Each structure stands twice: as C-alpha cells, then as structure tokens.
CSV table of C-alpha atoms in Angstrom, one decimal:
chain,number,residue,atom,x,y,z
A,16,MET,CA,-23.3,-2.8,-6.4
A,17,PRO,CA,-22.0,-3.5,-9.9
A,18,LEU,CA,-18.5,-2.5,-11.0
A,19,ASN,CA,-18.5,-1.1,-14.5
A,20,VAL,CA,-15.3,-1.5,-16.4
A,21,SER,CA,-14.8,-0.1,-19.9
A,22,ALA,CA,-11.9,-0.5,-22.3
A,23,LYS,CA,-10.1,2.8,-22.6
A,24,THR,CA,-7.1,3.8,-24.6
A,25,SER,CA,-4.2,4.8,-22.4
A,26,SER,CA,-1.7,7.6,-23.1
A,27,PHE,CA,0.9,5.9,-20.9
A,28,VAL,CA,4.4,6.1,-22.4
A,29,PRO,CA,7.1,4.0,-20.7
A,30,ALA,CA,10.5,5.5,-20.0
A,31,PRO,CA,13.0,4.6,-22.8
A,32,GLU,CA,15.6,1.9,-22.0
A,33,GLY,CA,19.1,3.0,-21.0
A,34,LEU,CA,20.9,5.1,-18.4
A,35,HIS,CA,19.5,8.5,-17.6
A,36,PRO,CA,20.5,11.3,-15.3
A,37,ALA,CA,17.9,11.4,-12.5
A,38,ILE,CA,17.0,13.0,-9.2
A,39,CYS,CA,15.5,11.0,-6.3
A,40,ILE,CA,12.3,12.9,-5.5
A,41,GLY,CA,10.6,10.6,-3.0
A,42,VAL,CA,11.1,7.6,-0.7
A,43,TYR,CA,7.8,6.2,0.6
A,44,ASP,CA,7.2,3.7,3.3
A,45,CYS,CA,4.6,1.2,2.0
A,46,GLY,CA,4.3,-0.7,5.3
A,47,SER,CA,4.5,-4.4,5.9
A,48,HIS,CA,3.1,-6.9,3.3
A,49,PHE,CA,2.8,-10.7,3.5
A,50,ASP,CA,5.1,-12.4,1.0
A,51,GLU,CA,3.3,-15.7,-0.1
A,52,LYS,CA,6.5,-17.1,-1.7
A,53,TRP,CA,8.5,-17.0,1.5
A,54,SER,CA,5.5,-17.1,4.0
A,55,LYS,CA,6.7,-14.0,5.9
A,56,MET,CA,6.1,-10.3,6.4
A,57,ASN,CA,8.3,-7.9,4.5
A,58,ARG,CA,8.6,-4.1,4.9
A,59,LEU,CA,8.5,-2.3,1.6
A,60,ILE,CA,9.5,1.1,0.3
A,61,THR,CA,8.9,2.9,-3.0
A,62,ILE,CA,11.6,5.1,-4.5
A,63,GLN,CA,10.7,7.6,-7.1
A,64,TRP,CA,13.0,9.4,-9.6
A,65,GLU,CA,12.6,12.3,-12.0
A,66,LEU,CA,14.4,11.7,-15.3
A,67,LEU,CA,16.1,15.0,-16.3
A,68,ASP,CA,16.5,14.4,-20.0
A,69,GLU,CA,13.0,12.9,-20.7
A,70,LEU,CA,9.7,14.7,-20.8
A,71,SER,CA,6.3,13.2,-20.0
A,72,GLY,CA,3.5,12.8,-22.5
A,73,ASP,CA,2.4,16.4,-22.2
A,74,LYS,CA,6.0,17.5,-22.9
A,75,LYS,CA,5.9,20.1,-20.1
A,76,THR,CA,7.2,18.1,-17.1
A,77,PRO,CA,10.1,15.7,-16.6
A,78,MET,CA,9.2,12.0,-16.7
A,79,THR,CA,9.1,10.1,-13.4
A,80,VAL,CA,9.7,6.5,-12.6
A,81,GLN,CA,9.3,4.5,-9.4
A,82,GLN,CA,10.2,1.1,-8.1
A,83,ARG,CA,9.2,-0.9,-5.0
A,84,TYR,CA,12.0,-2.5,-2.9
A,85,PRO,CA,12.1,-4.6,0.3
A,86,MET,CA,13.5,-2.5,3.1
A,87,SER,CA,16.4,-4.5,4.4
A,88,LEU,CA,20.1,-4.3,5.1
A,89,PRO,CA,21.5,-7.7,4.2
A,90,LYS,CA,24.8,-8.8,5.7
A,91,LYS,CA,26.4,-8.9,2.2
C-alpha cells in the first residue's frame, strides 16, 4: 500500500525563548527504549507544562511545551 505524503504549510509556533511562569500539567511514562549510543535500555518519561503568559496560535488557550527525560535518580 503506497504512502502519500504532501507538503503542507504548518501553523506551528514555537514557544519564545526565556523564562516563563508555568504549571506542570502532565507526567507520562513512555516505557523502556533502547539507547543505541550506550547499548542499553532506558526508561523515559515526558513532562508537559502549560505556559501561563503565552497563548497558542488560536489565541484562546495557553501554550504547552513538553520534554522527554530519562527516568533515573543519579547518585549526584
């Protein structure tokens, strides 16, 4: 079955640089993933924030950002 891909214009607007007041709205367990660089399994989580002073492209809801992190508690 063919996969049709078309070039679309995106309305994605990145969050502006700098510090912003934010609220953590989600912590998601992404499970274990193989890290090819270190040749081992890593457990990952995604943390999502809502920026209080920035509005999304539709100007009705607060902008959200998220980042994936390894789930670990290093000795340091």
